[in-house]
Coordinates of C-alpha atoms in Angstrom, one line a residue:
M1 CA 102.8 116.1 105.9
S2 CA 103.5 119.2 107.9
Y3 CA 104.6 118.7 111.5
P4 CA 105.8 121.5 113.7
S5 CA 109.3 121.3 115.0
I6 CA 108.2 121.8 118.6
Y7 CA 105.2 120.0 120.2
P8 CA 104.5 118.3 123.5
T9 CA 105.3 114.6 124.0
G10 CA 103.8 112.1 126.5
V11 CA 100.1 112.3 127.4
T12 CA 98.4 115.4 126.0
I13 CA 94.8 114.6 126.6
Y14 CA 93.1 112.4 129.3
K15 CA 89.4 112.5 130.1
P16 CA 89.1 109.7 132.7
E17 CA 85.3 109.7 132.8
K18 CA 85.2 108.9 129.0
C19 CA 88.2 106.5 128.8
W20 CA 88.6 102.8 129.3
S21 CA 91.6 103.3 131.5
G22 CA 94.4 100.8 132.0
Y23 CA 98.0 100.2 131.0
T24 CA 99.3 100.7 127.5
I25 CA 102.3 98.7 126.1
F26 CA 104.3 99.6 123.1
Q27 CA 107.8 99.3 121.6
A28 CA 109.6 102.6 122.2
K29 CA 112.0 103.2 119.4
E30 CA 115.5 101.8 120.3
E31 CA 114.5 101.7 124.0
G32 CA 112.5 98.6 124.7
A33 CA 109.0 97.5 125.7
V34 CA 107.4 100.4 127.6
L35 CA 104.3 100.0 129.8
I36 CA 102.7 103.3 130.7
D37 CA 99.7 104.3 132.8
M38 CA 97.0 106.7 131.6
N39 CA 99.0 109.8 132.7
G40 CA 102.1 108.5 130.9
A41 CA 104.1 107.3 133.9
E42 CA 106.4 104.4 132.8
V43 CA 105.3 101.6 135.1
N44 CA 108.0 99.2 133.7
V45 CA 110.5 99.4 130.9
W46 CA 111.9 96.1 129.6
K47 CA 115.1 97.7 128.4
G48 CA 116.3 96.4 125.1
L49 CA 113.5 93.9 124.6
H50 CA 112.4 94.2 121.0
G51 CA 108.7 94.2 120.1
F52 CA 107.2 93.4 116.7
P53 CA 104.9 93.9 118.6
N54 CA 105.1 93.7 122.4
K55 CA 102.0 92.3 124.0
L56 CA 101.1 92.2 127.7
L57 CA 99.8 89.1 129.4
P58 CA 98.0 88.6 132.7
G59 CA 100.4 88.5 135.6
G60 CA 102.7 91.2 134.3
Y61 CA 104.3 89.0 131.6
V62 CA 105.2 90.5 128.2
F63 CA 106.0 89.1 124.8
G64 CA 109.0 90.3 122.8
H65 CA 112.2 89.3 121.1
L66 CA 115.8 89.2 122.0
G67 CA 117.0 90.6 118.7
E68 CA 116.7 90.9 115.0
R69 CA 118.7 89.2 112.2
N70 CA 121.3 91.3 110.5
N71 CA 119.4 93.3 107.9
A72 CA 122.1 92.5 105.3
F73 CA 120.7 89.0 105.2
G74 CA 117.1 89.1 106.4
M75 CA 114.1 91.3 106.2
Q76 CA 112.5 92.1 109.6
D77 CA 113.4 88.6 110.9
Q78 CA 113.2 88.5 114.7
T79 CA 115.6 85.9 116.1
D80 CA 112.9 84.5 118.5
L81 CA 109.7 85.1 120.3
V82 CA 110.0 85.2 124.1
Q83 CA 107.7 85.6 127.0
V84 CA 109.4 87.3 130.0
D85 CA 108.1 88.0 133.5
W86 CA 107.8 91.3 135.3
D87 CA 111.6 91.2 136.1
G88 CA 112.7 90.2 132.6
N89 CA 113.3 86.5 133.2
I90 CA 112.5 84.4 130.1
V91 CA 109.8 81.9 130.9
W92 CA 109.1 80.7 127.3
K93 CA 111.0 80.9 124.0
F94 CA 110.6 79.8 120.4
D95 CA 113.4 80.0 117.8
Q96 CA 113.3 76.6 116.1
N97 CA 112.0 77.6 112.7
E98 CA 115.2 77.6 110.7
F99 CA 118.9 77.1 111.4
I100 CA 120.6 80.2 110.0
E101 CA 124.3 80.4 108.9
D102 CA 124.8 84.0 107.7
P103 CA 128.3 85.0 106.6
G104 CA 130.3 86.4 109.5
E105 CA 127.4 85.8 111.9
E106 CA 127.1 83.2 114.7
P107 CA 125.1 80.2 113.3
Q108 CA 121.9 79.9 115.3
W109 CA 118.3 78.8 115.2
M110 CA 115.9 81.6 114.5
A111 CA 112.1 82.0 114.6
R112 CA 112.2 84.5 111.7
Q113 CA 109.1 85.9 113.3
H114 CA 107.6 89.1 112.1
H115 CA 104.6 91.4 112.7
D116 CA 102.3 89.1 114.8
Y117 CA 101.6 86.1 117.0
Q118 CA 98.7 84.9 119.2
R119 CA 98.7 82.8 122.3
E120 CA 96.0 80.2 122.9
G121 CA 93.0 81.4 124.9
N122 CA 92.7 84.8 123.2
P123 CA 92.1 85.3 119.5
V124 CA 93.6 88.8 118.9
G125 CA 96.3 89.5 121.5
Y126 CA 94.3 92.2 123.4
Y127 CA 91.9 92.2 126.3
V128 CA 88.6 90.4 125.7
P129 CA 86.3 89.7 128.7
G130 CA 86.5 86.0 129.5
M131 CA 89.3 85.3 127.0
D132 CA 92.6 85.7 128.8
P133 CA 95.6 84.3 127.0
E134 CA 97.3 81.4 128.7
V135 CA 100.5 82.3 130.5
D136 CA 101.9 78.9 131.5
G137 CA 100.9 76.6 128.6
G138 CA 99.0 76.5 125.4
N139 CA 99.9 76.8 121.7
T140 CA 101.1 79.9 120.0
L141 CA 100.4 80.9 116.4
I142 CA 103.4 82.8 115.0
L143 CA 103.8 84.7 111.7
C144 CA 107.2 83.8 110.3
H145 CA 109.3 84.1 107.1
R146 CA 110.8 81.5 104.8
N147 CA 112.7 82.0 101.6
V148 CA 111.2 80.0 98.7
F149 CA 111.3 79.5 94.9
N150 CA 107.9 79.3 93.2
H151 CA 108.2 79.8 89.5
K152 CA 104.4 80.1 89.1
I153 CA 104.8 83.5 90.9
S154 CA 108.3 84.7 90.0
D155 CA 111.8 83.6 88.9
K156 CA 113.2 85.5 91.9
V157 CA 113.7 84.3 95.5
L158 CA 110.5 85.0 97.4
L159 CA 110.3 86.1 101.0
D160 CA 107.2 84.1 101.9
D161 CA 104.9 84.4 104.8
T162 CA 104.4 81.3 106.9
I163 CA 102.1 80.8 109.9
L164 CA 103.4 78.3 112.4
E165 CA 101.5 76.8 115.4
V166 CA 103.9 75.7 118.1
D167 CA 103.2 74.0 121.4
W168 CA 104.5 75.0 124.8
E169 CA 107.6 72.8 124.2
G170 CA 108.3 74.5 121.0
N171 CA 107.3 71.8 118.6
I172 CA 105.8 72.9 115.3
V173 CA 102.4 71.2 115.1
W174 CA 100.8 73.0 112.1
E175 CA 101.9 75.4 109.4
W176 CA 100.5 77.3 106.4
N177 CA 102.6 78.8 103.6
C178 CA 101.2 81.7 101.6
N179 CA 103.0 80.9 98.3
E180 CA 101.1 77.6 98.0
H181 CA 97.8 79.5 97.6
F182 CA 98.8 81.9 94.8
D183 CA 96.0 80.8 92.6
E184 CA 93.4 81.7 95.3
L185 CA 94.6 85.3 95.6
G186 CA 92.8 86.7 92.5
F187 CA 95.6 88.6 90.8
D188 CA 94.8 89.6 87.2
E189 CA 97.2 89.0 84.3
A190 CA 98.8 92.5 84.6
A191 CA 99.6 91.8 88.3
K192 CA 100.9 88.3 87.5
N193 CA 103.2 89.6 84.8
L194 CA 104.6 92.3 87.1
L195 CA 105.0 89.9 90.0
F196 CA 107.0 87.5 87.9
R197 CA 109.4 90.2 86.9
D198 CA 109.4 92.2 90.2
P199 CA 107.8 90.7 93.3
N200 CA 108.7 93.8 95.3
M201 CA 112.4 93.1 95.4
R202 CA 114.3 94.1 98.6
P203 CA 118.1 94.1 98.8
A204 CA 118.5 91.8 101.9
G205 CA 120.4 88.6 101.3
G206 CA 121.3 89.6 97.7
G207 CA 117.7 90.2 96.8
M208 CA 114.4 88.7 97.7
G209 CA 110.8 89.5 96.7
D210 CA 108.6 90.6 99.7
W211 CA 105.7 89.9 97.5
M212 CA 102.8 89.9 100.0
H213 CA 104.1 91.3 103.3
I214 CA 101.5 89.9 105.6
N215 CA 101.5 92.1 108.6
S216 CA 98.8 90.8 110.9
M217 CA 97.4 87.4 111.8
S218 CA 94.8 86.4 114.3
V219 CA 92.1 83.8 115.1
L220 CA 88.5 84.6 114.5
G221 CA 87.3 83.0 117.8
P222 CA 83.6 82.5 118.7
N223 CA 81.4 84.8 116.6
K224 CA 77.8 85.4 115.5
W225 CA 78.4 84.5 111.9
Y226 CA 79.5 81.0 112.6
D227 CA 76.7 80.6 115.2
A228 CA 74.3 81.5 112.4
G229 CA 75.7 78.7 110.2
D230 CA 78.3 80.5 108.0
E231 CA 81.2 78.0 107.9
R232 CA 83.6 80.7 106.5
F233 CA 83.8 82.1 110.0
H234 CA 84.7 79.0 111.9
P235 CA 86.2 80.1 115.3
D236 CA 89.5 78.2 114.4
N237 CA 89.9 80.1 111.1
I238 CA 92.6 82.7 110.7
I239 CA 92.4 86.2 109.3
W240 CA 95.4 88.0 107.8
D241 CA 96.2 90.9 105.6
A242 CA 99.0 91.7 103.2
R243 CA 100.0 95.3 102.7
E244 CA 101.8 94.9 99.4
S245 CA 98.9 93.3 97.6
N246 CA 96.0 95.1 99.4
I247 CA 94.5 91.7 100.2
M248 CA 92.6 90.7 103.4
A249 CA 91.7 87.0 103.8
I250 CA 90.4 84.3 106.1
I251 CA 91.8 80.8 105.7
D252 CA 90.2 77.6 106.8
K253 CA 92.4 76.2 109.6
H254 CA 91.7 72.6 108.6
T255 CA 92.1 72.8 104.8
G256 CA 94.3 75.9 104.5
K257 CA 92.2 77.2 101.7
I258 CA 91.1 80.9 101.5
V259 CA 87.4 81.0 102.3
W260 CA 86.9 84.8 102.5
K261 CA 88.8 87.5 100.7
V262 CA 88.6 91.2 100.0
G263 CA 91.1 92.7 97.5
P264 CA 93.3 93.0 95.6
Y265 CA 90.8 95.1 93.6
Y266 CA 88.1 97.3 94.8
D267 CA 86.2 98.2 91.7
Q268 CA 84.5 94.9 90.8
D269 CA 81.1 95.4 92.4
E270 CA 78.9 98.0 94.2
A271 CA 79.9 96.9 97.7
L272 CA 83.6 97.2 96.9
I273 CA 83.2 100.5 95.3
K274 CA 81.4 101.9 98.3
L275 CA 84.1 100.4 100.6
G276 CA 86.7 102.3 98.7
W277 CA 90.2 101.2 97.7
I278 CA 92.0 99.8 100.7
I279 CA 95.8 100.4 100.5
G280 CA 98.7 99.1 102.5
Q281 CA 96.4 98.1 105.4
H282 CA 97.5 96.9 108.8
H283 CA 96.1 95.0 111.8
V284 CA 93.0 93.6 110.1
H285 CA 91.1 91.4 112.7
M286 CA 87.6 90.4 113.7
I287 CA 86.3 92.2 116.9
P288 CA 86.0 89.3 119.4
K289 CA 82.8 88.2 120.9
G290 CA 82.1 90.2 124.1
L291 CA 83.3 93.5 122.8
P292 CA 81.1 96.3 121.1
G293 CA 81.0 95.6 117.4
E294 CA 81.7 91.9 117.8
G295 CA 81.9 90.0 114.5
N296 CA 82.8 93.1 112.5
I297 CA 86.3 93.5 110.9
L298 CA 88.6 96.4 112.1
I299 CA 91.1 97.7 109.6
F300 CA 93.7 100.4 109.7
D301 CA 93.6 101.4 106.1
N302 CA 96.9 103.2 105.8
G303 CA 96.8 104.7 102.4
G304 CA 100.3 105.4 101.2
W305 CA 101.3 103.1 98.3
A306 CA 100.8 99.4 97.5
G307 CA 99.4 97.0 94.9
Y308 CA 100.3 95.4 91.6
G309 CA 98.6 96.0 88.3
V310 CA 98.4 98.2 85.2
P311 CA 100.8 101.1 85.1
N312 CA 99.4 104.6 85.6
P313 CA 101.0 108.1 85.8
S314 CA 102.0 107.7 89.4
S315 CA 103.2 104.1 88.9
P316 CA 105.1 103.7 85.6
T317 CA 105.8 100.0 86.3
G318 CA 102.5 99.1 87.8
R319 CA 104.1 98.3 91.2
M320 CA 102.6 100.3 94.1
N321 CA 99.9 101.5 91.6
A322 CA 97.4 102.5 94.3
K323 CA 98.2 105.6 96.3
R324 CA 96.4 107.8 98.9
D325 CA 97.8 110.4 101.2
Y326 CA 95.6 109.9 104.2
S327 CA 94.5 107.0 106.5
R328 CA 91.2 105.5 107.5
V329 CA 90.1 103.3 110.4
L330 CA 87.2 101.1 109.1
E331 CA 84.9 98.8 110.9
I332 CA 83.0 96.7 108.3
D333 CA 80.4 93.9 108.3
P334 CA 82.3 91.0 106.7
T335 CA 79.2 89.6 105.1
T336 CA 78.1 92.8 103.3
L337 CA 81.4 94.9 103.4
K338 CA 79.3 97.8 104.6
I339 CA 81.2 100.3 106.7
V340 CA 79.4 100.4 110.1
W341 CA 81.9 102.8 111.8
Q342 CA 84.9 104.8 110.7
Y343 CA 87.5 107.3 111.8
T344 CA 89.0 109.2 108.9
P345 CA 90.3 112.7 108.5
A346 CA 86.7 113.9 108.2
E347 CA 85.7 112.5 111.6
A348 CA 89.0 113.9 112.9
G349 CA 87.7 117.4 111.9
F350 CA 90.0 118.0 108.9
T351 CA 88.9 119.4 105.5
M352 CA 88.8 116.6 102.9
P353 CA 91.0 116.1 101.0
V354 CA 93.3 119.2 101.3
D355 CA 93.9 118.7 105.0
A356 CA 93.4 114.9 105.1
Y357 CA 97.1 114.2 105.5
R358 CA 96.8 115.3 109.1
F359 CA 95.5 111.8 109.9
Y360 CA 98.0 109.7 108.0
S361 CA 100.4 106.8 108.7
P362 CA 101.6 105.3 105.5
F363 CA 103.0 102.2 107.2
I364 CA 102.7 100.2 110.5
S365 CA 99.7 101.2 112.8
G366 CA 96.8 99.4 114.4
T367 CA 93.5 99.4 116.3
Q368 CA 92.0 97.9 119.4
R369 CA 88.3 97.8 120.3
L370 CA 87.9 98.6 124.0
P371 CA 85.1 97.2 126.3
N372 CA 83.3 100.6 126.5
G373 CA 83.1 100.9 122.7
N374 CA 86.0 103.3 122.4
T375 CA 88.8 102.4 120.0
L376 CA 92.6 102.7 120.7
I377 CA 94.3 103.8 117.5
T378 CA 98.0 103.6 116.8
E379 CA 98.8 106.2 114.2
G380 CA 102.2 104.6 114.0
S381 CA 104.5 106.6 111.7
G382 CA 104.1 109.7 113.9
G383 CA 104.4 107.8 117.2
R384 CA 100.8 108.9 118.2
L385 CA 98.3 106.9 120.2
I386 CA 94.7 108.1 120.5
E387 CA 91.6 106.7 122.2
V388 CA 88.5 107.8 120.4
T389 CA 84.8 107.4 121.4
A390 CA 82.2 106.0 119.1
D391 CA 81.2 109.6 118.2
H392 CA 84.9 110.3 117.4
E393 CA 86.0 112.4 120.4
I394 CA 89.6 112.0 121.3
V395 CA 89.6 111.3 125.0
W396 CA 93.3 110.2 125.4
E397 CA 96.3 111.1 123.4
Y398 CA 100.0 110.1 123.7
I399 CA 103.0 111.2 121.6
S400 CA 106.1 109.0 121.9
P401 CA 109.1 111.0 123.1
Y402 CA 111.4 108.2 122.0
W403 CA 113.4 109.1 118.8
G404 CA 115.8 106.5 117.5
K405 CA 119.4 107.2 116.8
E406 CA 119.9 104.4 114.3
M407 CA 116.7 105.3 112.6
H408 CA 115.5 108.9 113.3
T409 CA 111.8 108.4 114.0
N410 CA 109.5 108.0 117.0
M411 CA 107.4 105.5 115.2
I412 CA 105.2 103.0 117.2
Y413 CA 104.5 99.8 115.4
R414 CA 101.4 98.8 117.4
A415 CA 100.1 99.5 121.0
Y416 CA 97.8 97.6 123.2
R417 CA 95.7 98.6 126.2
A418 CA 95.3 96.1 129.1
P419 CA 93.3 96.2 132.4
Y420 CA 95.0 97.3 135.6
D421 CA 94.6 93.9 137.2
W422 CA 96.8 92.2 134.6
V423 CA 99.7 93.8 136.5
P424 CA 99.4 92.7 140.1
Q425 CA 103.0 93.8 140.9
V426 CA 102.0 97.5 141.4
E427 CA 99.2 99.4 142.9
R428 CA 96.5 100.8 140.7
P429 CA 97.7 104.3 139.6
K430 CA 96.0 107.6 140.4
E431 CA 94.1 109.0 137.4
V432 CA 94.6 112.7 136.8
A433 CA 92.6 114.4 134.1
I434 CA 94.5 116.3 131.4
E435 CA 92.5 119.0 129.7
P436 CA 93.4 119.7 126.0
V437 CA 95.5 122.8 125.6
D438 CA 94.0 125.6 123.5
V439 CA 96.7 125.7 120.9
N440 CA 95.3 129.0 119.6
K441 CA 96.5 130.6 122.8
F442 CA 99.5 128.4 123.8
R443 CA 102.8 130.1 123.3
M444 CA 106.4 129.1 124.2
P445 CA 108.1 131.2 126.8
G446 CA 109.2 134.4 125.2
A447 CA 106.7 134.2 122.4
S448 CA 104.0 136.8 122.4
S449 CA 100.2 136.5 122.0
E450 CA 99.6 140.1 122.4
R451 CA 97.5 142.0 119.8
K452 CA 98.5 145.6 120.1
K453 CA 95.9 147.1 117.8
E454 CA 92.8 146.0 116.0
T455 CA 91.4 148.0 113.2
T456 CA 88.0 147.7 111.6
V457 CA 87.9 148.2 107.9
A458 CA 84.5 149.5 106.6
G459 CA 82.8 147.5 103.9
T460 CA 84.5 144.1 104.5
R461 CA 82.4 141.0 104.1
P462 CA 82.4 137.7 106.2
Y463 CA 84.8 134.9 105.3
Q464 CA 83.4 132.0 103.4
G465 CA 83.8 128.2 103.6
D466 CA 85.9 125.7 101.7
T467 CA 84.1 125.6 98.3
A468 CA 86.5 127.9 96.4
L469 CA 89.9 126.5 97.1
C470 CA 92.3 125.8 94.3
V471 CA 91.1 122.2 94.4
A472 CA 87.6 120.8 95.2
A473 CA 87.3 120.2 98.9
G474 CA 84.9 119.7 101.7
D475 CA 81.2 119.7 100.7
E476 CA 82.3 119.9 97.0
V477 CA 84.0 116.5 97.3
E478 CA 81.0 115.0 99.1
C479 CA 78.7 116.2 96.3
A480 CA 81.0 114.7 93.7
D481 CA 81.1 111.4 95.5
E482 CA 77.3 111.3 95.6
A483 CA 76.8 112.2 91.9

């Protein structure tokens, strides 16, 4: 990726007449939970509140965590999940997953939460008309970690993904453990062989296999597929995705069994081939009823590197054997796998594939369907948030100015947009349009854009398109794909 060393941060584009305006919450790197308005003003900063992710609730409440387990012993384990009010007071907390006694650390109960959670009343954690999450009661689904041994998978310690349902009092009332469903995941023999020897070993705690790395988990909620009689899409069922295996799946809430799955392979039938290889994906969820595209699945298909299987020149061991250096946002019909909308480097206006890396986040990231049909996209690794219309126009853009000192990045894990009336503590902000700067003419103070002389050379011919680059690009690639 090629980034300039100097570029603006904060809001760079805002077209109020085309946006679904509201507040946006995200975790600013090593700063806390930050709530901004459409012009980038920081309406509230919950200083030091971790967020994996942060989510806003009606009434100005916010979800987050008080801290993270020492990385020497845990992998992305958040100590707890807390709900705090506008002034930072804790009104709800869960940490009773596992009592942890790490060497040299204070023994304590920990949630070991990571990546996602959902409060009853709302299936996906973002604004849906008529589906507000509960703020003073209700159960919460929480994605957590547990260390397990399962010799059917590997002879190593596995960092397993567990979904817990806890009530308002913090009692665990339901749980689902990924490793118990290994046989349903569809790994071939090459992948099983590799997983047994190397389940994506990470150094924490003396070594543990982060074999699936589930990074999103949400409820389907009411939907047209179930209304039409398809039991796979029961409103109580849960959808998740696992970046290391390239798998997306729906589990039956009552039996725990996988009832819908895409991946880990994308070459097994015509529908999968047309969908294309999904790699390292994030934030896979069903668009809730009441929003444009309801019933379809939104996916941030990161690209990057992931998967287990047969070795190839870019993967001598077979681990991370699928690679792609650009991202795609896909909206698919879950019954046909047909892509019904997408935002890729092509829709962003970049030449494929030579300039495709300009829309690329190889890890983290997410999407949110907004009530007016726009989509809020977190291009996370570069700390960039964009709101795009159905016809792919960027109508709002924000670049995080927060660069960490412990980890030098301005990454944003996932951002959410919420309506103004979810924050009654402040007056509705004034919305001021921000026209995109013409970067062809923008210069830093002291830099010149002057052209002192222009000379016409007789006999020159017009410049051509992109069909004679060193590699096939643009229309050439499209023709090859269609052949």
